[in-house]
PDB file of C-alpha atoms in Angstrom:
ATOM      1  CA  MET A   3       1.513 -22.299   1.511  1.00  0.00           C
ATOM      2  CA  MET A   4       0.135 -19.354  -0.845  1.00  0.00           C
ATOM      3  CA  LYS A   5       0.285 -16.758   1.923  1.00  0.00           C
ATOM      4  CA  TYR A   6       3.933 -17.914   2.851  1.00  0.00           C
ATOM      5  CA  LEU A   7       4.897 -17.466  -1.109  1.00  0.00           C
ATOM      6  CA  THR A   8       3.216 -14.240  -1.112  1.00  0.00           C
ATOM      7  CA  LEU A   9       5.200 -12.906   1.983  1.00  0.00           C
ATOM      8  CA  LEU A  10       8.770 -14.236   0.544  1.00  0.00           C
ATOM      9  CA  LEU A  11       8.018 -12.661  -2.641  1.00  0.00           C
ATOM     10  CA  ALA A  12       6.979  -9.696  -1.132  1.00  0.00           C
ATOM     11  CA  LEU A  13      10.599  -9.572   1.211  1.00  0.00           C
ATOM     12  CA  VAL A  14      12.225 -10.470  -2.175  1.00  0.00           C
ATOM     13  CA  THR A  15      11.086  -7.328  -3.718  1.00  0.00           C
ATOM     14  CA  LEU A  16      11.517  -4.885  -0.737  1.00  0.00           C
ATOM     15  CA  THR A  17      15.190  -6.399  -0.635  1.00  0.00           C
ATOM     16  CA  VAL A  18      16.271  -5.631  -4.306  1.00  0.00           C
ATOM     17  CA  GLN A  19      14.522  -2.190  -3.772  1.00  0.00           C
ATOM     18  CA  ALA A  20      16.594  -1.783  -0.625  1.00  0.00           C
ATOM     19  CA  GLN A  21      19.748  -3.090  -3.110  1.00  0.00           C
ATOM     20  CA  GLU A  22      19.182  -0.580  -5.966  1.00  0.00           C
ATOM     21  CA  MET A  23      18.227   2.644  -4.027  1.00  0.00           C
ATOM     22  CA  GLU A  24      20.110   5.047  -2.082  1.00  0.00           C
ATOM     23  CA  LYS A  25      18.483   7.861  -0.285  1.00  0.00           C
ATOM     24  CA  ILE A  26      20.653  11.330  -0.565  1.00  0.00           C
ATOM     25  CA  ASP A  27      19.295  14.360   1.921  1.00  0.00           C
ATOM     26  CA  LEU A  28      19.634  17.428  -0.495  1.00  0.00           C
ATOM     27  CA  TRP A  29      20.354  19.631   2.471  1.00  0.00           C
ATOM     28  CA  GLU A  30      22.425  17.626   5.135  1.00  0.00           C
ATOM     29  CA  GLY A  31      25.282  19.511   6.513  1.00  0.00           C
ATOM     30  CA  THR A  32      23.979  22.856   5.334  1.00  0.00           C
ATOM     31  CA  VAL A  33      21.063  25.517   6.118  1.00  0.00           C
ATOM     32  CA  MET A  34      18.002  24.524   4.142  1.00  0.00           C
ATOM     33  CA  PRO A  35      16.773  28.026   2.885  1.00  0.00           C
ATOM     34  CA  ASN A  36      13.093  28.975   2.372  1.00  0.00           C
ATOM     35  CA  THR A  37      11.776  27.404   5.758  1.00  0.00           C
ATOM     36  CA  ARG A  38       9.452  29.072   8.675  1.00  0.00           C
ATOM     37  CA  GLY A  39      11.415  26.433  11.012  1.00  0.00           C
ATOM     38  CA  ILE A  40       8.297  24.062  11.386  1.00  0.00           C
ATOM     39  CA  GLU A  41       8.750  20.325  11.291  1.00  0.00           C
ATOM     40  CA  VAL A  42       7.255  18.565   8.660  1.00  0.00           C
ATOM     41  CA  VAL A  43       7.127  14.525   8.584  1.00  0.00           C
ATOM     42  CA  ASP A  44       7.037  13.045   5.365  1.00  0.00           C
ATOM     43  CA  SER A  45       4.044  10.916   4.565  1.00  0.00           C
ATOM     44  CA  ILE A  46       4.098   8.214   1.726  1.00  0.00           C
ATOM     45  CA  ALA A  47       0.855   6.425   1.304  1.00  0.00           C
ATOM     46  CA  ASN A  48      -0.574   4.280  -1.328  1.00  0.00           C
ATOM     47  CA  GLN A  49       2.003   4.587  -3.770  1.00  0.00           C
ATOM     48  CA  ARG A  50       2.212   8.437  -3.723  1.00  0.00           C
ATOM     49  CA  VAL A  51       4.075  11.192  -1.390  1.00  0.00           C
ATOM     50  CA  TYR A  52       1.892  13.531   0.105  1.00  0.00           C
ATOM     51  CA  LYS A  53       4.526  15.399   2.588  1.00  0.00           C
ATOM     52  CA  VAL A  54       8.272  16.240   2.540  1.00  0.00           C
ATOM     53  CA  GLY A  55       9.709  17.526   5.582  1.00  0.00           C
ATOM     54  CA  ARG A  56      13.612  16.657   4.125  1.00  0.00           C
ATOM     55  CA  PRO A  57      13.963  16.830   0.205  1.00  0.00           C
ATOM     56  CA  ALA A  58      15.779  14.082  -1.156  1.00  0.00           C
ATOM     57  CA  ILE A  59      17.024  12.255  -4.179  1.00  0.00           C
ATOM     58  CA  TYR A  60      16.923   8.485  -4.422  1.00  0.00           C
ATOM     59  CA  ARG A  61      19.355   6.786  -6.652  1.00  0.00           C
ATOM     60  CA  VAL A  62      18.931   4.010  -8.950  1.00  0.00           C
ATOM     61  CA  ALA A  63      21.600   3.189 -10.622  1.00  0.00           C
ATOM     62  CA  PRO A  64      22.510   0.631 -13.627  1.00  0.00           C
ATOM     63  CA  LYS A  65      25.132  -2.113 -13.403  1.00  0.00           C
ATOM     64  CA  ALA A  66      28.296  -0.859 -14.033  1.00  0.00           C
ATOM     65  CA  LYS A  67      29.226  -2.506 -16.944  1.00  0.00           C
ATOM     66  CA  LYS A  68      26.194  -0.673 -18.206  1.00  0.00           C
ATOM     67  CA  ASN A  69      26.693   2.586 -17.018  1.00  0.00           C
ATOM     68  CA  ARG A  70      26.383   5.289 -19.973  1.00  0.00           C
ATOM     69  CA  GLY A  71      27.829   8.297 -17.435  1.00  0.00           C
ATOM     70  CA  ILE A  72      24.710   9.634 -17.977  1.00  0.00           C
ATOM     71  CA  ALA A  73      22.032  10.897 -15.135  1.00  0.00           C
ATOM     72  CA  MET A  74      18.443  12.270 -14.856  1.00  0.00           C
ATOM     73  CA  VAL A  75      16.421  13.588 -12.029  1.00  0.00           C
ATOM     74  CA  ILE A  76      13.266  12.202 -12.028  1.00  0.00           C
ATOM     75  CA  CYS A  77      10.429  14.756 -11.075  1.00  0.00           C
ATOM     76  CA  PRO A  78       6.857  13.030 -10.597  1.00  0.00           C
ATOM     77  CA  GLY A  79       3.717  14.762 -11.393  1.00  0.00           C
ATOM     78  CA  GLY A  80       1.030  15.469  -8.415  1.00  0.00           C
ATOM     79  CA  GLY A  81      -0.538  18.798  -9.514  1.00  0.00           C
ATOM     80  CA  TYR A  82       2.068  20.001  -6.825  1.00  0.00           C
ATOM     81  CA  GLN A  83      -0.018  18.584  -3.892  1.00  0.00           C
ATOM     82  CA  ARG A  84       1.371  15.297  -3.813  1.00  0.00           C
ATOM     83  CA  TYR A  85       3.920  12.701  -6.331  1.00  0.00           C
ATOM     84  CA  ALA A  86       2.924   9.935  -8.057  1.00  0.00           C
ATOM     85  CA  TRP A  87       5.873   8.250  -6.230  1.00  0.00           C
ATOM     86  CA  GLU A  88       5.503   4.667  -8.142  1.00  0.00           C
ATOM     87  CA  VAL A  89       4.470   5.024 -11.538  1.00  0.00           C
ATOM     88  CA  ALA A  90       6.070   8.360 -12.423  1.00  0.00           C
ATOM     89  CA  GLY A  91       9.238   8.022 -10.140  1.00  0.00           C
ATOM     90  CA  TRP A  92      10.390   3.920  -9.625  1.00  0.00           C
ATOM     91  CA  ASP A  93       9.293   2.910 -12.790  1.00  0.00           C
ATOM     92  CA  ILE A  94      10.673   5.448 -14.920  1.00  0.00           C
ATOM     93  CA  ALA A  95      14.174   4.923 -12.571  1.00  0.00           C
ATOM     94  CA  ARG A  96      13.907   1.428 -13.350  1.00  0.00           C
ATOM     95  CA  TRP A  97      13.664   1.773 -16.801  1.00  0.00           C
ATOM     96  CA  LEU A  98      16.457   4.598 -17.416  1.00  0.00           C
ATOM     97  CA  ALA A  99      18.511   1.981 -15.091  1.00  0.00           C
ATOM     98  CA  LYS A 100      18.339  -0.735 -17.747  1.00  0.00           C
ATOM     99  CA  GLU A 101      19.143   1.973 -20.330  1.00  0.00           C
ATOM    100  CA  GLY A 102      22.309   2.653 -18.601  1.00  0.00           C
ATOM    101  CA  ILE A 103      21.346   5.495 -17.015  1.00  0.00           C
ATOM    102  CA  THR A 104      21.198   6.445 -13.352  1.00  0.00           C
ATOM    103  CA  GLY A 105      17.953   7.677 -12.328  1.00  0.00           C
ATOM    104  CA  PHE A 106      17.366   9.899  -9.481  1.00  0.00           C
ATOM    105  CA  ILE A 107      13.790  10.508  -7.993  1.00  0.00           C
ATOM    106  CA  LEU A 108      13.182  13.437  -6.472  1.00  0.00           C
ATOM    107  CA  THR A 109      11.031  14.510  -3.531  1.00  0.00           C
ATOM    108  CA  ALA A 110      11.079  18.199  -3.445  1.00  0.00           C
ATOM    109  CA  ARG A 111       9.192  20.138  -1.160  1.00  0.00           C
ATOM    110  CA  LEU A 112       5.619  21.030  -1.854  1.00  0.00           C
ATOM    111  CA  PRO A 113       4.191  24.592  -2.105  1.00  0.00           C
ATOM    112  CA  ASN A 114       1.271  23.763  -0.056  1.00  0.00           C
ATOM    113  CA  SER A 115       3.901  23.032   2.918  1.00  0.00           C
ATOM    114  CA  PRO A 116       3.168  24.852   5.957  1.00  0.00           C
ATOM    115  CA  ASP A 117       7.033  25.454   6.197  1.00  0.00           C
ATOM    116  CA  ALA A 118       7.016  27.262   3.053  1.00  0.00           C
ATOM    117  CA  VAL A 119       8.084  31.116   3.080  1.00  0.00           C
ATOM    118  CA  ASP A 120       7.731  31.377  -0.923  1.00  0.00           C
ATOM    119  CA  PRO A 121       5.803  28.322  -1.845  1.00  0.00           C
ATOM    120  CA  SER A 122       6.207  29.295  -5.765  1.00  0.00           C
ATOM    121  CA  ILE A 123      10.022  28.588  -5.735  1.00  0.00           C
ATOM    122  CA  ILE A 124      10.365  26.300  -2.915  1.00  0.00           C
ATOM    123  CA  SER A 125      10.413  22.920  -5.530  1.00  0.00           C
ATOM    124  CA  THR A 126      12.713  24.596  -7.727  1.00  0.00           C
ATOM    125  CA  GLN A 127      15.199  25.296  -4.868  1.00  0.00           C
ATOM    126  CA  ASP A 128      15.650  21.708  -4.104  1.00  0.00           C
ATOM    127  CA  LEU A 129      15.498  20.405  -7.615  1.00  0.00           C
ATOM    128  CA  GLN A 130      18.445  23.164  -8.545  1.00  0.00           C
ATOM    129  CA  ARG A 131      20.108  21.670  -5.263  1.00  0.00           C
ATOM    130  CA  ALA A 132      19.655  18.132  -6.131  1.00  0.00           C
ATOM    131  CA  LEU A 133      21.789  18.876  -9.547  1.00  0.00           C
ATOM    132  CA  GLN A 134      24.655  20.256  -7.355  1.00  0.00           C
ATOM    133  CA  VAL A 135      24.635  17.715  -5.103  1.00  0.00           C
ATOM    134  CA  ILE A 136      24.676  14.822  -8.112  1.00  0.00           C
ATOM    135  CA  ARG A 137      27.557  16.793  -9.558  1.00  0.00           C
ATOM    136  CA  SER A 138      29.665  17.143  -6.738  1.00  0.00           C
ATOM    137  CA  ARG A 139      29.295  13.195  -6.365  1.00  0.00           C
ATOM    138  CA  ALA A 140      29.585  12.486 -10.267  1.00  0.00           C
ATOM    139  CA  GLU A 141      33.057  10.909 -10.105  1.00  0.00           C
ATOM    140  CA  GLU A 142      31.747   8.811  -7.350  1.00  0.00           C
ATOM    141  CA  TRP A 143      28.811   7.605  -8.829  1.00  0.00           C
ATOM    142  CA  GLY A 144      30.449   7.281 -12.515  1.00  0.00           C
ATOM    143  CA  ILE A 145      28.350  10.213 -14.292  1.00  0.00           C
ATOM    144  CA  ASP A 146      29.503  12.945 -16.491  1.00  0.00           C
ATOM    145  CA  PRO A 147      28.803  16.074 -14.908  1.00  0.00           C
ATOM    146  CA  ALA A 148      27.919  17.302 -18.449  1.00  0.00           C
ATOM    147  CA  LYS A 149      25.313  14.599 -18.923  1.00  0.00           C
ATOM    148  CA  ILE A 150      22.954  15.287 -15.953  1.00  0.00           C
ATOM    149  CA  GLY A 151      19.058  15.893 -17.141  1.00  0.00           C
ATOM    150  CA  VAL A 152      15.768  15.891 -15.552  1.00  0.00           C
ATOM    151  CA  GLU A 153      12.582  14.290 -16.483  1.00  0.00           C
ATOM    152  CA  GLY A 154       9.390  15.490 -15.392  1.00  0.00           C
ATOM    153  CA  SER A 155       5.549  14.248 -15.907  1.00  0.00           C
ATOM    154  CA  SER A 156       2.543  16.816 -15.930  1.00  0.00           C
ATOM    155  CA  ALA A 157       3.345  19.243 -12.867  1.00  0.00           C
ATOM    156  CA  GLY A 158       6.550  17.567 -12.321  1.00  0.00           C
ATOM    157  CA  GLY A 159       7.322  18.492 -15.961  1.00  0.00           C
ATOM    158  CA  HIS A 160       6.648  22.146 -15.162  1.00  0.00           C
ATOM    159  CA  LEU A 161       9.321  21.968 -12.104  1.00  0.00           C
ATOM    160  CA  ALA A 162      11.754  20.098 -14.484  1.00  0.00           C
ATOM    161  CA  ALA A 163      11.348  22.354 -17.162  1.00  0.00           C
ATOM    162  CA  ALA A 164      11.714  25.812 -14.464  1.00  0.00           C
ATOM    163  CA  SER A 165      15.168  24.468 -13.602  1.00  0.00           C
ATOM    164  CA  GLY A 166      16.006  24.567 -17.292  1.00  0.00           C
ATOM    165  CA  VAL A 167      14.741  28.336 -17.830  1.00  0.00           C
ATOM    166  CA  GLU A 168      16.063  29.581 -14.189  1.00  0.00           C
ATOM    167  CA  THR A 169      19.371  31.309 -14.661  1.00  0.00           C
ATOM    168  CA  GLU A 170      19.796  32.081 -11.177  1.00  0.00           C
ATOM    169  CA  LEU A 171      20.447  30.181  -8.251  1.00  0.00           C
ATOM    170  CA  LEU A 172      17.441  30.918  -6.093  1.00  0.00           C
ATOM    171  CA  TYR A 173      19.245  30.154  -2.519  1.00  0.00           C
ATOM    172  CA  GLU A 174      22.266  31.715  -0.652  1.00  0.00           C
ATOM    173  CA  ALA A 175      25.306  29.745  -1.680  1.00  0.00           C
ATOM    174  CA  THR A 176      26.391  28.848   1.763  1.00  0.00           C
ATOM    175  CA  ASP A 177      28.923  25.586   0.932  1.00  0.00           C
ATOM    176  CA  GLU A 178      31.029  24.172  -2.158  1.00  0.00           C
ATOM    177  CA  VAL A 179      28.302  22.267  -3.350  1.00  0.00           C
ATOM    178  CA  ALA A 180      25.875  25.598  -3.998  1.00  0.00           C
ATOM    179  CA  LYS A 181      28.886  26.864  -6.142  1.00  0.00           C
ATOM    180  CA  LEU A 182      28.243  24.202  -8.683  1.00  0.00           C
ATOM    181  CA  PRO A 183      26.150  24.693 -12.050  1.00  0.00           C
ATOM    182  CA  PHE A 184      22.532  24.102 -11.289  1.00  0.00           C
ATOM    183  CA  MET A 185      21.126  23.900 -14.629  1.00  0.00           C
ATOM    184  CA  PRO A 186      20.107  20.764 -16.525  1.00  0.00           C
ATOM    185  CA  ASN A 187      21.942  19.713 -19.550  1.00  0.00           C
ATOM    186  CA  PHE A 188      18.883  18.272 -21.277  1.00  0.00           C
ATOM    187  CA  MET A 189      15.244  17.741 -20.395  1.00  0.00           C
ATOM    188  CA  VAL A 190      12.482  15.064 -21.450  1.00  0.00           C
ATOM    189  CA  LEU A 191       9.147  16.655 -20.268  1.00  0.00           C
ATOM    190  CA  VAL A 192       6.021  14.528 -20.599  1.00  0.00           C
ATOM    191  CA  SER A 193       2.400  15.795 -20.390  1.00  0.00           C
ATOM    192  CA  PRO A 194       4.082  18.843 -18.862  1.00  0.00           C
ATOM    193  CA  VAL A 195       2.366  21.494 -17.516  1.00  0.00           C
ATOM    194  CA  ILE A 196       4.107  25.105 -18.993  1.00  0.00           C
ATOM    195  CA  SER A 197       1.783  27.786 -19.556  1.00  0.00           C
ATOM    196  CA  MET A 198       0.353  29.135 -16.412  1.00  0.00           C
ATOM    197  CA  ASP A 199      -2.328  31.174 -18.608  1.00  0.00           C
ATOM    198  CA  LEU A 200      -5.966  30.265 -18.124  1.00  0.00           C
ATOM    199  CA  LYS A 201      -6.485  29.162 -21.516  1.00  0.00           C
ATOM    200  CA  TYR A 202      -3.953  26.523 -21.432  1.00  0.00           C
ATOM    201  CA  THR A 203      -2.750  25.321 -17.727  1.00  0.00           C
ATOM    202  CA  HIS A 204      -4.182  22.647 -15.462  1.00  0.00           C
ATOM    203  CA  ARG A 205      -5.816  25.216 -12.732  1.00  0.00           C
ATOM    204  CA  GLY A 206      -4.383  22.928  -9.588  1.00  0.00           C
ATOM    205  CA  SER A 207      -0.832  23.524 -10.635  1.00  0.00           C
ATOM    206  CA  ARG A 208      -1.196  27.279 -11.086  1.00  0.00           C
ATOM    207  CA  GLU A 209      -2.954  27.957  -7.891  1.00  0.00           C
ATOM    208  CA  MET A 210      -0.384  26.199  -6.125  1.00  0.00           C
ATOM    209  CA  ILE A 211       2.485  27.930  -7.761  1.00  0.00           C
ATOM    210  CA  CYS A 212       0.675  31.189  -8.630  1.00  0.00           C
ATOM    211  CA  GLY A 213      -1.881  31.733  -5.473  1.00  0.00           C
ATOM    212  CA  LYS A 214      -5.608  31.821  -6.237  1.00  0.00           C
ATOM    213  CA  GLU A 215      -5.680  35.834  -7.527  1.00  0.00           C
ATOM    214  CA  PRO A 216      -2.158  36.173  -9.240  1.00  0.00           C
ATOM    215  CA  THR A 217      -0.606  39.304 -10.772  1.00  0.00           C
ATOM    216  CA  GLU A 218       0.201  39.311 -14.478  1.00  0.00           C
ATOM    217  CA  GLU A 219       3.771  39.560 -13.832  1.00  0.00           C
ATOM    218  CA  LYS A 220       3.471  36.426 -11.487  1.00  0.00           C
ATOM    219  CA  VAL A 221       1.793  34.481 -14.240  1.00  0.00           C
ATOM    220  CA  ARG A 222       4.358  35.419 -16.938  1.00  0.00           C
ATOM    221  CA  HIS A 223       6.928  34.529 -14.458  1.00  0.00           C
ATOM    222  CA  HIS A 224       5.923  31.434 -13.726  1.00  0.00           C
ATOM    223  CA  SER A 225       4.942  30.358 -17.745  1.00  0.00           C
ATOM    224  CA  ILE A 226       7.824  28.518 -18.659  1.00  0.00           C
ATOM    225  CA  ASP A 227       7.710  29.336 -22.175  1.00  0.00           C
ATOM    226  CA  ARG A 228       8.200  32.809 -21.731  1.00  0.00           C
ATOM    227  CA  ARG A 229      10.974  32.330 -20.133  1.00  0.00           C
ATOM    228  CA  VAL A 230      12.907  30.201 -22.410  1.00  0.00           C
ATOM    229  CA  THR A 231      16.412  31.442 -23.564  1.00  0.00           C
ATOM    230  CA  PRO A 232      19.434  30.459 -26.050  1.00  0.00           C
ATOM    231  CA  GLN A 233      20.635  29.129 -22.537  1.00  0.00           C
ATOM    232  CA  THR A 234      17.613  26.631 -22.216  1.00  0.00           C
ATOM    233  CA  PRO A 235      19.172  22.942 -22.345  1.00  0.00           C
ATOM    234  CA  PRO A 236      17.771  20.540 -25.415  1.00  0.00           C
ATOM    235  CA  THR A 237      14.579  19.493 -24.636  1.00  0.00           C
ATOM    236  CA  MET A 238      12.083  16.516 -25.984  1.00  0.00           C
ATOM    237  CA  LEU A 239       8.449  16.992 -25.459  1.00  0.00           C
ATOM    238  CA  ILE A 240       5.788  14.353 -25.494  1.00  0.00           C
ATOM    239  CA  HIS A 241       2.499  14.581 -25.396  1.00  0.00           C
ATOM    240  CA  ALA A 242      -1.184  12.977 -25.960  1.00  0.00           C
ATOM    241  CA  ASP A 243      -3.744  14.639 -28.142  1.00  0.00           C
ATOM    242  CA  ASN A 244      -6.587  13.663 -26.185  1.00  0.00           C
ATOM    243  CA  ASP A 245      -4.821  14.509 -22.652  1.00  0.00           C
ATOM    244  CA  PRO A 246      -7.724  15.421 -20.466  1.00  0.00           C
ATOM    245  CA  ALA A 247      -6.301  17.200 -17.686  1.00  0.00           C
ATOM    246  CA  VAL A 248      -2.995  19.094 -19.500  1.00  0.00           C
ATOM    247  CA  SER A 249      -3.813  20.411 -23.005  1.00  0.00           C
ATOM    248  CA  PRO A 250      -1.344  19.442 -25.787  1.00  0.00           C
ATOM    249  CA  LEU A 251      -0.813  23.155 -26.562  1.00  0.00           C
ATOM    250  CA  ASN A 252       1.297  23.488 -23.334  1.00  0.00           C
ATOM    251  CA  SER A 253       3.686  20.882 -25.196  1.00  0.00           C
ATOM    252  CA  ILE A 254       3.251  23.134 -28.261  1.00  0.00           C
ATOM    253  CA  LEU A 255       4.072  26.366 -26.675  1.00  0.00           C
ATOM    254  CA  MET A 256       7.104  25.207 -25.495  1.00  0.00           C
ATOM    255  CA  TYR A 257       8.483  23.953 -28.509  1.00  0.00           C
ATOM    256  CA  GLN A 258       7.468  26.552 -30.547  1.00  0.00           C
ATOM    257  CA  ALA A 259       9.575  29.035 -27.431  1.00  0.00           C
ATOM    258  CA  LEU A 260      12.542  26.553 -27.950  1.00  0.00           C
ATOM    259  CA  ARG A 261      12.596  27.213 -31.934  1.00  0.00           C
ATOM    260  CA  GLU A 262      12.035  30.837 -31.432  1.00  0.00           C
ATOM    261  CA  GLN A 263      15.815  30.877 -29.255  1.00  0.00           C
ATOM    262  CA  GLY A 264      17.506  28.422 -31.486  1.00  0.00           C
ATOM    263  CA  VAL A 265      17.398  25.461 -28.930  1.00  0.00           C
ATOM    264  CA  PRO A 266      17.508  22.198 -29.969  1.00  0.00           C
ATOM    265  CA  ALA A 267      13.883  20.409 -29.168  1.00  0.00           C
ATOM    266  CA  THR A 268      11.883  17.414 -30.606  1.00  0.00           C
ATOM    267  CA  LEU A 269       7.910  17.287 -30.134  1.00  0.00           C
ATOM    268  CA  HIS A 270       5.768  14.176 -30.267  1.00  0.00           C
ATOM    269  CA  ILE A 271       2.173  14.123 -30.032  1.00  0.00           C
ATOM    270  CA  PHE A 272       0.543  10.454 -29.861  1.00  0.00           C
ATOM    271  CA  PRO A 273      -3.340  10.717 -30.846  1.00  0.00           C
ATOM    272  CA  GLU A 274      -4.299   8.358 -27.945  1.00  0.00           C
ATOM    273  CA  GLY A 275      -2.784   8.472 -24.363  1.00  0.00           C
ATOM    274  CA  GLY A 276      -4.634  10.451 -22.023  1.00  0.00           C
ATOM    275  CA  HIS A 277      -2.716  12.405 -19.066  1.00  0.00           C
ATOM    276  CA  SER A 278       1.048  11.528 -18.015  1.00  0.00           C
ATOM    277  CA  ILE A 279       1.737   9.198 -20.599  1.00  0.00           C
ATOM    278  CA  SER A 280       3.799   6.420 -18.505  1.00  0.00           C
ATOM    279  CA  LEU A 281       5.552   2.907 -18.821  1.00  0.00           C
ATOM    280  CA  GLU A 282       1.956   1.391 -18.188  1.00  0.00           C
ATOM    281  CA  ALA A 283       0.100  -0.013 -20.943  1.00  0.00           C
ATOM    282  CA  GLN A 284      -0.418   2.469 -23.782  1.00  0.00           C
ATOM    283  CA  PRO A 285      -2.588   2.570 -26.871  1.00  0.00           C
ATOM    284  CA  ALA A 286      -0.964   1.589 -29.912  1.00  0.00           C
ATOM    285  CA  GLY A 287       1.469   3.807 -31.198  1.00  0.00           C
ATOM    286  CA  THR A 288       1.919   5.559 -28.086  1.00  0.00           C
ATOM    287  CA  GLU A 289       4.083   2.788 -26.334  1.00  0.00           C
ATOM    288  CA  LEU A 290       6.975   4.134 -28.963  1.00  0.00           C
ATOM    289  CA  TRP A 291       7.453   7.347 -26.552  1.00  0.00           C
ATOM    290  CA  LYS A 292       9.853   5.243 -24.380  1.00  0.00           C
ATOM    291  CA  ASN A 293      11.723   4.222 -27.906  1.00  0.00           C
ATOM    292  CA  ALA A 294      11.893   7.970 -28.503  1.00  0.00           C
ATOM    293  CA  VAL A 295      13.506   8.791 -25.908  1.00  0.00           C
ATOM    294  CA  GLU A 296      16.033   6.138 -25.968  1.00  0.00           C
ATOM    295  CA  ARG A 297      16.897   6.891 -29.231  1.00  0.00           C
ATOM    296  CA  TRP A 298      17.170  10.975 -28.587  1.00  0.00           C
ATOM    297  CA  MET A 299      19.547   9.721 -26.074  1.00  0.00           C
ATOM    298  CA  ASP A 300      21.878   7.906 -28.312  1.00  0.00           C
ATOM    299  CA  LEU A 301      21.769  11.319 -30.630  1.00  0.00           C
ATOM    300  CA  LEU A 302      22.915  13.306 -27.987  1.00  0.00           C
ATOM    301  CA  TYR A 303      25.580  11.084 -26.092  1.00  0.00           C
ATOM    302  CA  GLY A 304      26.174   8.297 -28.575  1.00  0.00           C
ATOM    303  CA  ILE A 305      24.690   4.736 -28.973  1.00  0.00           C
ATOM    304  CA  LYS A 306      24.860   2.496 -25.762  1.00  0.00           C
ATOM    305  CA  ASN A 307      26.760  -0.200 -25.906  1.00  0.00           C
TER     306      ASN A 307
END
């Protein structure tokens, strides 16, 4: 009997997940850039994504009566080598849906893909495309095209932030979707990798993006804090002081850069929480990060109904 109930619960969970999720191929009907023509098969195991052949976004929508017309592209962390698909993807999307925000979990191609011609920009190309695809279908999904942001954790925070400082489209525009705006309207960065400077960076992420022996020019180009402009969107930064993997100085550097460029920004550094603060149980005080994000969204776009 217990086995039957367990199986039934699993089937119900899968059914609910299928109902709330829609997968959208980012490059369907057009030419995918930055490829050698090598076939890569998507690989998901142990709640993590290890390989991405066809970049996609997974839409998790709120109930129609709660929809605020706001969307976030969710960039899970994983050192640019994998994605923490469940804890930094699905969990975030479900929480946002409860708050009336449409979440789009991004599975961008990874820099370690054997198909990549230029590993350093391949993930950002897919994120730019994701923002454009969402804007192309904004009316259909009940989304305001001027209220589409990004959320990223750890290395996913670096990817999300890269989309906010990159002022040029990183691929050749070959269709109408590619003519749409490709930058986010706001950014929520959680335990983000920001700097590629060895004093501050996460070394695994740096190697994936910059290579083993990068030039100073490459290090500078991929250090987000050194590329902030007045066009960078409003940003919320969240970090733990005791983060053992990504120094909170990354968030501090980003906050300083945003301030210097006159970009609206808010920074929350909690005493505890470790790396890649999530929706799982947190130390006293750190669990308030979720409430801080919700109130910040109210500040940007008005209090939810």
